[in-house]
PDB file of C-alpha atoms in Angstrom:
ATOM      1  CA  MET Z   1      36.423  86.158 136.356  1.00 43.00           C
ATOM      2  CA  LEU Z   2      38.203  89.181 135.442  1.00 54.00           C
ATOM      3  CA  ASP Z   3      38.145  89.994 131.991  1.00 68.00           C
ATOM      4  CA  ASP Z   4      41.059  89.612 129.919  1.00 87.00           C
ATOM      5  CA  PHE Z   5      41.665  93.327 129.304  1.00 88.00           C
ATOM      6  CA  LEU Z   6      41.056  94.078 132.707  1.00 89.00           C
ATOM      7  CA  VAL Z   7      43.669  91.725 134.047  1.00 92.00           C
ATOM      8  CA  ARG Z   8      46.245  93.604 131.442  1.00 94.00           C
ATOM      9  CA  ALA Z   9      45.096  96.955 132.804  1.00 94.00           C
ATOM     10  CA  LEU Z  10      45.995  95.588 136.474  1.00 94.00           C
ATOM     11  CA  ILE Z  11      49.266  94.419 135.460  1.00 95.00           C
ATOM     12  CA  ALA Z  12      50.365  97.283 133.741  1.00 95.00           C
ATOM     13  CA  GLY Z  13      49.041  99.608 136.900  1.00 95.00           C
ATOM     14  CA  LEU Z  14      50.968  97.591 139.201  1.00 96.00           C
ATOM     15  CA  ALA Z  15      53.829  97.407 137.261  1.00 96.00           C
ATOM     16  CA  VAL Z  16      53.985 101.251 136.688  1.00 96.00           C
ATOM     17  CA  ALA Z  17      53.533 101.520 140.581  1.00 96.00           C
ATOM     18  CA  LEU Z  18      56.542  99.400 141.014  1.00 96.00           C
ATOM     19  CA  ALA Z  19      58.636 101.631 138.901  1.00 96.00           C
ATOM     20  CA  THR Z  20      57.444 105.027 139.675  1.00 96.00           C
ATOM     21  CA  GLY Z  21      57.231 104.564 143.582  1.00 96.00           C
ATOM     22  CA  PRO Z  22      61.296 104.415 144.558  1.00 96.00           C
ATOM     23  CA  LEU Z  23      62.069 106.420 141.530  1.00 95.00           C
ATOM     24  CA  GLY Z  24      59.481 109.335 142.613  1.00 95.00           C
ATOM     25  CA  CYS Z  25      61.125 109.259 146.045  1.00 96.00           C
ATOM     26  CA  PHE Z  26      64.368 110.647 144.601  1.00 95.00           C
ATOM     27  CA  VAL Z  27      62.213 113.066 142.466  1.00 92.00           C
ATOM     28  CA  VAL Z  28      60.668 114.455 145.338  1.00 93.00           C
ATOM     29  CA  TRP Z  29      63.899 114.514 147.614  1.00 94.00           C
ATOM     30  CA  ARG Z  30      65.872 116.312 144.835  1.00 89.00           C
ATOM     31  CA  ARG Z  31      62.844 118.679 143.945  1.00 85.00           C
ATOM     32  CA  MET Z  32      62.872 117.308 140.584  1.00 82.00           C
ATOM     33  CA  ALA Z  33      59.239 118.192 139.932  1.00 80.00           C
ATOM     34  CA  TYR Z  34      59.834 120.279 136.879  1.00 77.00           C
ATOM     35  CA  PHE Z  35      62.335 117.772 135.668  1.00 79.00           C
ATOM     36  CA  GLY Z  36      59.723 115.161 135.530  1.00 81.00           C
ATOM     37  CA  ASP Z  37      57.345 117.266 133.952  1.00 82.00           C
ATOM     38  CA  ALA Z  38      59.727 118.255 130.864  1.00 83.00           C
ATOM     39  CA  THR Z  39      60.610 114.835 130.199  1.00 86.00           C
ATOM     40  CA  SER Z  40      57.084 113.417 129.949  1.00 87.00           C
ATOM     41  CA  HIS Z  41      55.817 116.276 128.087  1.00 87.00           C
ATOM     42  CA  ALA Z  42      58.526 115.651 125.346  1.00 87.00           C
ATOM     43  CA  ALA Z  43      57.213 112.104 125.195  1.00 89.00           C
ATOM     44  CA  ILE Z  44      54.303 113.653 123.001  1.00 90.00           C
ATOM     45  CA  LEU Z  45      57.176 114.841 120.403  1.00 90.00           C
ATOM     46  CA  GLY Z  46      58.661 111.143 120.647  1.00 91.00           C
ATOM     47  CA  VAL Z  47      55.035 109.587 119.698  1.00 90.00           C
ATOM     48  CA  ALA Z  48      55.108 112.362 116.580  1.00 88.00           C
ATOM     49  CA  LEU Z  49      58.571 111.225 115.483  1.00 89.00           C
ATOM     50  CA  ALA Z  50      57.369 107.445 116.104  1.00 89.00           C
ATOM     51  CA  LEU Z  51      54.633 107.689 113.818  1.00 86.00           C
ATOM     52  CA  GLY Z  52      56.006 109.617 111.322  1.00 85.00           C
ATOM     53  CA  PHE Z  53      59.145 107.340 110.835  1.00 86.00           C
ATOM     54  CA  ALA Z  54      56.619 104.368 111.449  1.00 85.00           C
ATOM     55  CA  VAL Z  55      58.549 102.923 114.572  1.00 88.00           C
ATOM     56  CA  SER Z  56      57.716 102.118 117.664  1.00 89.00           C
ATOM     57  CA  VAL Z  57      56.179 104.376 119.914  1.00 88.00           C
ATOM     58  CA  PHE Z  58      57.834 102.971 122.991  1.00 89.00           C
ATOM     59  CA  ALA Z  59      61.153 103.714 120.989  1.00 91.00           C
ATOM     60  CA  GLY Z  60      60.413 107.072 120.186  1.00 92.00           C
ATOM     61  CA  THR Z  61      59.372 108.171 123.240  1.00 92.00           C
ATOM     62  CA  LEU Z  62      62.173 106.532 124.622  1.00 91.00           C
ATOM     63  CA  PHE Z  63      64.406 108.423 122.755  1.00 92.00           C
ATOM     64  CA  VAL Z  64      62.778 111.852 123.048  1.00 92.00           C
ATOM     65  CA  ALA Z  65      62.565 111.712 127.011  1.00 88.00           C
ATOM     66  CA  LEU Z  66      66.273 110.330 127.160  1.00 89.00           C
ATOM     67  CA  LEU Z  67      67.105 113.364 125.077  1.00 89.00           C
ATOM     68  CA  MET Z  68      65.126 115.885 126.721  1.00 85.00           C
ATOM     69  CA  ALA Z  69      66.574 114.545 130.326  1.00 80.00           C
ATOM     70  CA  MET Z  70      70.205 114.736 128.935  1.00 81.00           C
ATOM     71  CA  ILE Z  71      69.763 118.433 127.723  1.00 83.00           C
ATOM     72  CA  VAL Z  72      67.693 119.016 131.291  1.00 76.00           C
ATOM     73  CA  SER Z  73      70.572 117.467 133.074  1.00 74.00           C
ATOM     74  CA  THR Z  74      73.501 119.246 131.107  1.00 78.00           C
ATOM     75  CA  LEU Z  75      71.724 122.832 131.583  1.00 75.00           C
ATOM     76  CA  ALA Z  76      71.316 121.870 135.539  1.00 68.00           C
ATOM     77  CA  GLY Z  77      75.008 121.224 135.799  1.00 66.00           C
ATOM     78  CA  ARG Z  78      75.982 124.509 134.207  1.00 70.00           C
ATOM     79  CA  GLY Z  79      74.231 126.735 136.597  1.00 64.00           C
ATOM     80  CA  TRP Z  80      71.014 127.660 134.505  1.00 67.00           C
ATOM     81  CA  ALA Z  81      67.868 129.029 135.878  1.00 63.00           C
ATOM     82  CA  MET Z  82      65.968 125.834 136.035  1.00 66.00           C
ATOM     83  CA  ASP Z  83      62.129 126.470 137.189  1.00 71.00           C
ATOM     84  CA  THR Z  84      62.403 128.850 133.739  1.00 76.00           C
ATOM     85  CA  THR Z  85      64.283 126.968 131.362  1.00 76.00           C
ATOM     86  CA  LEU Z  86      62.217 123.483 132.330  1.00 78.00           C
ATOM     87  CA  GLY Z  87      58.947 125.708 132.119  1.00 79.00           C
ATOM     88  CA  VAL Z  88      60.079 126.525 128.554  1.00 83.00           C
ATOM     89  CA  LEU Z  89      61.333 123.165 127.687  1.00 82.00           C
ATOM     90  CA  ALA Z  90      58.057 120.911 129.110  1.00 83.00           C
ATOM     91  CA  HIS Z  91      55.331 123.144 127.343  1.00 86.00           C
ATOM     92  CA  SER Z  92      57.652 123.930 124.265  1.00 89.00           C
ATOM     93  CA  SER Z  93      58.013 120.049 123.249  1.00 87.00           C
ATOM     94  CA  LEU Z  94      54.532 119.271 123.943  1.00 88.00           C
ATOM     95  CA  ALA Z  95      53.344 122.064 121.678  1.00 91.00           C
ATOM     96  CA  LEU Z  96      55.920 121.016 118.930  1.00 90.00           C
ATOM     97  CA  GLY Z  97      54.660 117.278 119.463  1.00 88.00           C
ATOM     98  CA  LEU Z  98      50.823 118.093 118.809  1.00 87.00           C
ATOM     99  CA  VAL Z  99      51.972 120.392 115.876  1.00 89.00           C
ATOM    100  CA  ALA Z 100      54.056 117.647 114.456  1.00 87.00           C
ATOM    101  CA  VAL Z 101      51.289 115.286 114.689  1.00 83.00           C
ATOM    102  CA  SER Z 102      48.834 117.296 112.823  1.00 82.00           C
ATOM    103  CA  PHE Z 103      51.228 117.456 109.574  1.00 83.00           C
ATOM    104  CA  LEU Z 104      51.794 113.737 109.442  1.00 80.00           C
ATOM    105  CA  PRO Z 105      50.133 112.572 106.317  1.00 76.00           C
ATOM    106  CA  GLY Z 106      47.235 109.794 106.309  1.00 68.00           C
ATOM    107  CA  VAL Z 107      47.912 109.611 110.105  1.00 65.00           C
ATOM    108  CA  ARG Z 108      44.976 109.462 112.569  1.00 67.00           C
ATOM    109  CA  VAL Z 109      45.484 108.959 115.654  1.00 70.00           C
ATOM    110  CA  ASP Z 110      43.661 109.508 118.951  1.00 72.00           C
ATOM    111  CA  LEU Z 111      46.399 111.876 121.008  1.00 77.00           C
ATOM    112  CA  SER Z 112      44.173 111.973 124.115  1.00 82.00           C
ATOM    113  CA  ALA Z 113      45.138 108.314 124.746  1.00 83.00           C
ATOM    114  CA  TYR Z 114      48.774 109.566 125.118  1.00 88.00           C
ATOM    115  CA  LEU Z 115      48.091 112.683 127.070  1.00 89.00           C
ATOM    116  CA  PHE Z 116      46.130 111.019 129.549  1.00 90.00           C
ATOM    117  CA  GLY Z 117      46.722 107.018 128.967  1.00 88.00           C
ATOM    118  CA  ASP Z 118      44.527 104.596 128.237  1.00 88.00           C
ATOM    119  CA  ILE Z 119      45.290 101.592 130.371  1.00 92.00           C
ATOM    120  CA  LEU Z 120      42.292  99.639 129.436  1.00 90.00           C
ATOM    121  CA  ALA Z 121      43.275  99.366 125.898  1.00 89.00           C
ATOM    122  CA  VAL Z 122      46.717  97.910 127.059  1.00 92.00           C
ATOM    123  CA  SER Z 123      47.337  94.800 124.968  1.00 91.00           C
ATOM    124  CA  ARG Z 124      49.775  91.965 125.413  1.00 91.00           C
ATOM    125  CA  ALA Z 125      52.217  93.478 123.192  1.00 90.00           C
ATOM    126  CA  ASP Z 126      51.923  96.617 125.491  1.00 92.00           C
ATOM    127  CA  LEU Z 127      52.622  94.507 128.198  1.00 93.00           C
ATOM    128  CA  ALA Z 128      55.717  92.998 127.012  1.00 92.00           C
ATOM    129  CA  VAL Z 129      57.225  96.744 126.674  1.00 93.00           C
ATOM    130  CA  ILE Z 130      55.459  98.103 130.278  1.00 94.00           C
ATOM    131  CA  VAL Z 131      56.559  94.838 132.623  1.00 95.00           C
ATOM    132  CA  PRO Z 132      60.335  94.505 131.727  1.00 95.00           C
ATOM    133  CA  GLY Z 133      60.536  98.174 131.496  1.00 95.00           C
ATOM    134  CA  ALA Z 134      59.351  98.819 134.860  1.00 96.00           C
ATOM    135  CA  LEU Z 135      61.175  95.886 136.502  1.00 96.00           C
ATOM    136  CA  ALA Z 136      64.460  97.364 134.861  1.00 96.00           C
ATOM    137  CA  VAL Z 137      63.769 100.896 136.501  1.00 96.00           C
ATOM    138  CA  ALA Z 138      62.925  99.118 139.749  1.00 95.00           C
ATOM    139  CA  ALA Z 139      66.172  97.237 139.514  1.00 96.00           C
ATOM    140  CA  LEU Z 140      68.373  99.849 138.543  1.00 95.00           C
ATOM    141  CA  VAL Z 141      67.189 102.056 141.613  1.00 95.00           C
ATOM    142  CA  ILE Z 142      67.693  99.191 143.830  1.00 94.00           C
ATOM    143  CA  TRP Z 143      70.759  98.865 142.572  1.00 95.00           C
ATOM    144  CA  ARG Z 144      72.428 102.237 142.995  1.00 95.00           C
ATOM    145  CA  TRP Z 145      70.105 102.873 145.898  1.00 96.00           C
ATOM    146  CA  ARG Z 146      72.719 103.747 148.804  1.00 95.00           C
ATOM    147  CA  ALA Z 147      74.717 105.476 146.126  1.00 95.00           C
ATOM    148  CA  LEU Z 148      71.623 107.676 144.761  1.00 95.00           C
ATOM    149  CA  LEU Z 149      70.813 108.065 148.347  1.00 95.00           C
ATOM    150  CA  THR Z 150      74.281 109.550 149.394  1.00 95.00           C
ATOM    151  CA  ALA Z 151      74.597 111.612 146.470  1.00 93.00           C
ATOM    152  CA  THR Z 152      70.799 113.253 147.369  1.00 92.00           C
ATOM    153  CA  LEU Z 153      72.018 113.758 150.579  1.00 91.00           C
ATOM    154  CA  SER Z 154      75.255 115.473 149.995  1.00 90.00           C
ATOM    155  CA  GLU Z 155      77.639 115.877 147.111  1.00 87.00           C
ATOM    156  CA  ASP Z 156      80.615 116.489 149.262  1.00 90.00           C
ATOM    157  CA  LEU Z 157      79.490 113.279 151.226  1.00 89.00           C
ATOM    158  CA  ALA Z 158      79.569 111.210 147.966  1.00 90.00           C
ATOM    159  CA  HIS Z 159      82.943 112.257 146.804  1.00 89.00           C
ATOM    160  CA  ALA Z 160      84.297 111.328 150.183  1.00 91.00           C
ATOM    161  CA  ALA Z 161      82.633 108.159 149.681  1.00 88.00           C
ATOM    162  CA  GLY Z 162      84.030 107.907 146.691  1.00 90.00           C
ATOM    163  CA  LEU Z 163      81.244 108.136 144.545  1.00 91.00           C
ATOM    164  CA  HIS Z 164      80.590 110.226 140.997  1.00 90.00           C
ATOM    165  CA  PRO Z 165      77.399 112.512 141.595  1.00 89.00           C
ATOM    166  CA  ALA Z 166      77.168 113.135 138.257  1.00 84.00           C
ATOM    167  CA  ARG Z 167      77.074 109.551 137.377  1.00 88.00           C
ATOM    168  CA  GLU Z 168      74.302 109.133 139.798  1.00 91.00           C
ATOM    169  CA  ARG Z 169      72.229 112.265 138.267  1.00 86.00           C
ATOM    170  CA  LEU Z 170      72.957 109.901 134.988  1.00 86.00           C
ATOM    171  CA  VAL Z 171      71.159 107.307 136.630  1.00 91.00           C
ATOM    172  CA  LEU Z 172      68.204 108.713 137.767  1.00 90.00           C
ATOM    173  CA  THR Z 173      68.011 110.652 134.196  1.00 87.00           C
ATOM    174  CA  VAL Z 174      68.253 106.869 132.079  1.00 90.00           C
ATOM    175  CA  ALA Z 175      65.430 105.730 135.065  1.00 94.00           C
ATOM    176  CA  LEU Z 176      63.259 109.029 134.261  1.00 91.00           C
ATOM    177  CA  ALA Z 177      62.972 108.310 130.435  1.00 91.00           C
ATOM    178  CA  VAL Z 178      62.406 104.858 131.062  1.00 93.00           C
ATOM    179  CA  VAL Z 179      59.613 105.324 133.346  1.00 94.00           C
ATOM    180  CA  VAL Z 180      58.040 107.904 130.772  1.00 92.00           C
ATOM    181  CA  ALA Z 181      58.594 105.473 127.834  1.00 92.00           C
ATOM    182  CA  VAL Z 182      56.752 102.589 129.852  1.00 92.00           C
ATOM    183  CA  SER Z 183      54.074 104.819 131.437  1.00 93.00           C
ATOM    184  CA  ILE Z 184      52.444 106.889 128.440  1.00 91.00           C
ATOM    185  CA  LYS Z 185      49.884 104.355 127.499  1.00 87.00           C
ATOM    186  CA  VAL Z 186      48.999 103.742 131.525  1.00 91.00           C
ATOM    187  CA  VAL Z 187      48.676 107.097 132.621  1.00 92.00           C
ATOM    188  CA  GLY Z 188      49.658 109.861 129.706  1.00 91.00           C
ATOM    189  CA  ALA Z 189      52.248 112.595 129.019  1.00 89.00           C
ATOM    190  CA  LEU Z 190      50.634 114.784 130.918  1.00 87.00           C
ATOM    191  CA  LEU Z 191      50.025 112.725 134.146  1.00 91.00           C
ATOM    192  CA  ILE Z 192      52.859 110.986 134.480  1.00 93.00           C
ATOM    193  CA  ALA Z 193      54.722 113.352 136.762  1.00 90.00           C
ATOM    194  CA  ALA Z 194      51.893 112.912 138.974  1.00 93.00           C
ATOM    195  CA  MET Z 195      52.200 109.232 139.477  1.00 94.00           C
ATOM    196  CA  LEU Z 196      56.043 110.495 140.368  1.00 95.00           C
ATOM    197  CA  ILE Z 197      55.359 112.648 142.653  1.00 95.00           C
ATOM    198  CA  ILE Z 198      51.840 112.149 144.415  1.00 96.00           C
ATOM    199  CA  PRO Z 199      52.090 108.525 145.828  1.00 97.00           C
ATOM    200  CA  ALA Z 200      56.354 109.464 147.102  1.00 97.00           C
ATOM    201  CA  ALA Z 201      54.547 112.936 148.764  1.00 96.00           C
ATOM    202  CA  THR Z 202      52.218 110.746 150.564  1.00 97.00           C
ATOM    203  CA  ALA Z 203      54.451 108.143 151.835  1.00 97.00           C
ATOM    204  CA  ARG Z 204      56.926 110.871 153.265  1.00 95.00           C
ATOM    205  CA  ASN Z 205      53.781 111.633 155.858  1.00 94.00           C
ATOM    206  CA  PHE Z 206      54.167 108.576 157.239  1.00 92.00           C
ATOM    207  CA  ALA Z 207      57.486 106.816 156.722  1.00 94.00           C
ATOM    208  CA  ARG Z 208      60.641 107.198 159.268  1.00 92.00           C
ATOM    209  CA  THR Z 209      63.258 105.669 156.753  1.00 95.00           C
ATOM    210  CA  PRO Z 210      64.293 106.296 153.056  1.00 96.00           C
ATOM    211  CA  GLU Z 211      63.311 102.710 152.095  1.00 96.00           C
ATOM    212  CA  GLY Z 212      60.210 102.694 154.337  1.00 96.00           C
ATOM    213  CA  MET Z 213      59.170 105.883 152.160  1.00 97.00           C
ATOM    214  CA  ALA Z 214      60.104 103.924 149.017  1.00 97.00           C
ATOM    215  CA  ALA Z 215      58.199 100.726 149.968  1.00 97.00           C
ATOM    216  CA  MET Z 216      55.215 102.771 150.732  1.00 97.00           C
ATOM    217  CA  ALA Z 217      55.064 104.843 147.795  1.00 97.00           C
ATOM    218  CA  VAL Z 218      54.813 101.566 145.876  1.00 97.00           C
ATOM    219  CA  GLY Z 219      51.880 100.490 148.048  1.00 97.00           C
ATOM    220  CA  ILE Z 220      50.308 103.913 147.396  1.00 97.00           C
ATOM    221  CA  GLY Z 221      50.964 103.574 143.786  1.00 97.00           C
ATOM    222  CA  ALA Z 222      49.539 100.362 143.249  1.00 97.00           C
ATOM    223  CA  LEU Z 223      46.651 101.421 145.439  1.00 97.00           C
ATOM    224  CA  SER Z 224      45.617 104.406 143.071  1.00 97.00           C
ATOM    225  CA  ALA Z 225      46.078 102.156 140.172  1.00 96.00           C
ATOM    226  CA  LEU Z 226      43.221  99.855 141.573  1.00 96.00           C
ATOM    227  CA  GLY Z 227      41.221 102.289 142.814  1.00 97.00           C
ATOM    228  CA  GLY Z 228      41.374 104.335 139.808  1.00 96.00           C
ATOM    229  CA  LEU Z 229      40.573 101.042 137.677  1.00 94.00           C
ATOM    230  CA  ARG Z 230      37.707 100.669 139.852  1.00 94.00           C
ATOM    231  CA  LEU Z 231      36.330 104.167 139.431  1.00 95.00           C
ATOM    232  CA  SER Z 232      36.804 104.281 136.039  1.00 93.00           C
ATOM    233  CA  LEU Z 233      34.712 100.897 135.759  1.00 91.00           C
ATOM    234  CA  SER Z 234      32.004 102.153 137.532  1.00 93.00           C
ATOM    235  CA  TYR Z 235      31.144 105.254 136.774  1.00 94.00           C
ATOM    236  CA  ASP Z 236      32.646 105.322 132.833  1.00 91.00           C
ATOM    237  CA  THR Z 237      35.601 108.251 133.898  1.00 93.00           C
ATOM    238  CA  PRO Z 238      38.600 108.412 132.370  1.00 92.00           C
ATOM    239  CA  ALA Z 239      41.060 106.004 133.430  1.00 92.00           C
ATOM    240  CA  GLY Z 240      44.646 107.904 133.673  1.00 92.00           C
ATOM    241  CA  PRO Z 241      42.985 110.807 135.568  1.00 94.00           C
ATOM    242  CA  SER Z 242      40.920 108.525 137.699  1.00 95.00           C
ATOM    243  CA  ILE Z 243      43.911 106.665 138.969  1.00 96.00           C
ATOM    244  CA  VAL Z 244      45.730 110.264 139.661  1.00 95.00           C
ATOM    245  CA  ALA Z 245      42.507 111.422 141.283  1.00 96.00           C
ATOM    246  CA  ILE Z 246      42.820 108.327 143.775  1.00 97.00           C
ATOM    247  CA  ALA Z 247      46.348 108.987 144.410  1.00 97.00           C
ATOM    248  CA  ALA Z 248      45.555 113.216 145.001  1.00 97.00           C
ATOM    249  CA  GLY Z 249      42.567 111.873 147.361  1.00 97.00           C
ATOM    250  CA  LEU Z 250      44.885 109.503 149.141  1.00 97.00           C
ATOM    251  CA  PHE Z 251      47.614 112.373 149.479  1.00 97.00           C
ATOM    252  CA  ALA Z 252      44.817 114.333 151.240  1.00 97.00           C
ATOM    253  CA  GLY Z 253      43.908 111.960 153.812  1.00 96.00           C
ATOM    254  CA  SER Z 254      47.606 111.516 154.749  1.00 96.00           C
ATOM    255  CA  VAL Z 255      47.949 115.441 155.132  1.00 96.00           C
ATOM    256  CA  VAL Z 256      45.030 115.091 157.333  1.00 96.00           C
ATOM    257  CA  ALA Z 257      45.785 111.825 159.157  1.00 94.00           C
ATOM    258  CA  ARG Z 258      49.014 113.358 160.116  1.00 93.00           C
ATOM    259  CA  THR Z 259      47.892 116.758 160.963  1.00 93.00           C
ATOM    260  CA  LEU Z 260      45.367 115.153 163.601  1.00 93.00           C
ATOM    261  CA  TRP Z 261      48.351 112.923 165.087  1.00 91.00           C
ATOM    262  CA  GLN Z 262      50.519 115.817 165.593  1.00 89.00           C
ATOM    263  CA  GLN Z 263      47.952 117.320 167.617  1.00 90.00           C
ATOM    264  CA  VAL Z 264      47.208 114.425 169.273  1.00 88.00           C
ATOM    265  CA  ARG Z 265      50.850 114.198 170.310  1.00 86.00           C
ATOM    266  CA  ALA Z 266      51.108 117.804 171.386  1.00 86.00           C
ATOM    267  CA  ALA Z 267      47.899 117.310 173.279  1.00 86.00           C
ATOM    268  CA  ARG Z 268      49.740 114.363 175.353  1.00 82.00           C
ATOM    269  CA  GLY Z 269      52.827 116.292 175.559  1.00 65.00           C
TER     270      GLY Z 269
END
């Protein structure tokens, strides 16, 4: 019989995988890795604000992540050099958050849980936020799937189809902010971008359709969560980094498998 804390951890991990899988595909297709980093790093500043104003951590991280995502999206639309801008915003917001926490009187909090995640400490109250949030993101991406995909392929094609690329960017912005807010307890601010990118990048090595890639990304994320939890329980390793390590191992395996398959096909041809 599974322990109650382990059941909660499994549910949280699977919920996050459900949200990060399809959303991560768009992050990969649109080359938004730095965008995800900037948004997730800003979550630590949201934690500091939440603690300072005695509001829920989810509300604080969602507010700051959404604000950061909006800033980044606005700057991108104005032609800024985004690699440099995103690097500055990501690391500045993380540093400001860490400094702000140190100035909070009477607050003693283990920031490593927010930096690297603490999935084994997920409570029922946390699940009440994580699961609905993850389901909302998944539903939003599925609802806007065709429009998002068209806008990703070509903005001109999107305009011709009567779509508004800026609106679809806003959908991704909101979805990314919600994912950051619900995932911070599971994998932490420093590793959220990894869970968005690595499963999707792994799935890309095998998938033949966008829908297939999204479904495979969900499965790979779920397998990473299960494997990471098993690794953490067996060897007493930190759970969040263990989940990402399993995901990285699956990605490495996918690269090797794809390379071997290509060599076999070349030999047959």
